[in-house]
């Protein structure tokens, strides 16, 4: 397969990441089926992309015709329908390993012969995901950053079974989408989350122990370390459920207590306070996602 063979992409999961991935693929002129458990979730997500793009039109940063053209490339679908004729499937569903393994197994059995199966997972082994599919050589990690349209990086992860051809096509695709690529071997958390998640966990431990307030922790990182966002703000932005899933993968796979997620993080997730997307995490947010 070559880059020019990728004419239709199915993106699985119409959440924060799936919507962004669909948007950048559509902006590159690729037809996308944006899939979720229910079509209504995808429809809502496409409407949200539409309003984000409308703001750019209003600010004269995008032409109205280009907005229409981009949206015309995205169709909402249920997963098993949307994947049928896709040349590339990019999975961006929740980081829950049980759900990911089940979806990978179902999708690989129903995908078009030769289709590439890429995962946007933040931490789960690509070799393990590949092992449960019909064509493990077609499976690869394609880890976009959040928010996808703004963040320049894609981390590409090859599993033990991934073919060189698939690695070359996905690298070329990421570059076509305007991204800079870094490569990682298949190791829990890959490159970025291996060191990001321990930092976010530690900031949460500092809060849990009452060493400082959330605001002081984040202000410290922004003004003292020149980070654009503080660690607790960033955790809210990623999604606390996602941070906890990643933390648990690192903790379990390395069997090392330095990766243990804090009790406070578990409690926030148990309460459904999953960060900005839920309206509440370490901080509270209004309906537009602005911190209150
Ligand atoms: N949030 C981030 O900053 C970030 C960054 C890089 C990678 N990721 C990864 O991207 C993936 C998605 O994260 P997100 O932040 O978009 O999560 P999210 O919670 O915003 O969205 C997840 C979506 O998956 C859908 N879903 C769940 N089970 C499904 C199934 N069986 N079939 C189809 N859809 C299903 C949910 O309905 C939801 O719309 C995760 O693997 C995460 O680790 C997240």
XYZ file of C-alpha atoms in Angstrom, residues 51-171:
121
model
C -18.813 25.631 15.175
C -15.044 25.695 15.775
C -14.518 26.287 12.040
C -17.287 28.902 11.996
C -15.347 30.923 14.582
C -12.376 30.868 12.175
C -14.644 32.051 9.336
C -15.975 34.853 11.571
C -12.393 35.934 12.306
C -11.647 35.798 8.546
C -9.030 33.085 9.093
C -10.951 30.638 6.871
C -13.238 31.036 3.852
C -16.853 29.897 4.297
C -16.507 27.703 1.190
C -13.451 25.927 2.657
C -15.389 25.231 5.851
C -18.202 23.638 3.822
C -15.705 21.635 1.762
C -13.950 20.327 4.877
C -17.219 19.350 6.583
C -18.348 17.676 3.351
C -15.518 15.145 3.768
C -16.799 13.937 7.185
C -19.703 11.503 7.540
C -21.078 10.231 10.859
C -21.331 6.449 11.211
C -21.597 3.550 13.597
C -18.291 1.714 13.944
C -19.057 -1.542 12.130
C -20.685 0.359 9.225
C -18.068 3.099 8.937
C -15.088 0.729 8.758
C -16.408 -1.428 5.899
C -14.738 0.333 2.956
C -11.984 2.196 4.846
C -8.374 1.916 3.639
C -7.173 3.111 7.028
C -8.870 2.794 10.413
C -7.616 5.142 13.141
C -8.867 4.021 16.524
C -9.308 6.818 19.090
C -11.754 5.309 21.575
C -11.431 5.445 25.350
C -8.071 4.274 26.805
C -9.765 1.388 28.682
C -7.656 -1.660 27.612
C -10.588 -4.141 27.761
C -12.678 -1.999 25.402
C -9.760 -1.362 23.041
C -8.889 -5.078 22.737
C -12.533 -6.004 22.044
C -12.921 -3.268 19.394
C -9.605 -4.191 17.736
C -10.613 -7.811 17.474
C -14.108 -7.038 16.059
C -12.848 -4.374 13.666
C -9.969 -6.396 12.249
C -12.366 -9.253 11.427
C -14.695 -6.925 9.502
C -12.186 -4.544 7.866
C -11.458 -4.430 4.145
C -8.556 -6.758 3.163
C -5.272 -4.845 3.337
C -6.684 -2.047 5.524
C -4.230 -0.487 7.982
C -5.325 -0.440 11.618
C -3.726 2.455 13.531
C -4.284 3.175 17.221
C -4.107 6.568 18.893
C -3.551 4.807 22.230
C -1.500 6.747 24.778
C 0.030 3.728 26.466
C -1.249 0.299 25.411
C 1.163 -2.101 23.702
C 0.866 -2.008 19.904
C 2.319 -5.546 19.696
C -0.450 -6.794 22.043
C -3.177 -5.014 20.057
C -1.690 -6.412 16.825
C -1.598 -9.946 18.215
C -5.386 -10.158 18.451
C -5.981 -9.023 14.864
C -6.077 -11.028 11.639
C -3.175 -9.076 10.102
C -0.768 -7.970 12.857
C 1.640 -6.589 10.245
C -0.992 -3.952 9.380
C -1.229 -2.582 12.952
C 0.648 0.541 14.078
C 0.509 3.273 16.742
C -0.303 6.774 15.471
C -0.340 8.974 18.572
C -1.675 12.471 17.884
C -1.495 15.269 20.460
C -4.397 17.274 21.900
C -5.843 19.471 20.358
C -5.029 17.649 17.112
C -5.505 20.564 14.663
C -3.085 22.767 16.660
C -0.453 20.351 17.921
C 2.335 19.670 15.456
C 3.513 16.287 16.708
C 2.606 12.690 15.869
C 4.411 9.883 17.702
C 4.553 6.747 15.566
C 4.952 3.419 17.324
C 5.805 0.194 15.555
C 4.859 -3.082 17.166
C 7.077 -6.129 16.813
C 4.890 -7.277 13.919
C 4.375 -3.943 12.070
C 5.616 -4.055 8.448
C 8.065 -1.459 7.105
C 5.531 -0.651 4.376
C 2.857 0.287 6.935
C 5.369 2.385 8.903
C 6.323 4.253 5.696
C 2.682 4.912 4.688
C 1.663 6.187 8.133
C 4.764 8.385 8.409
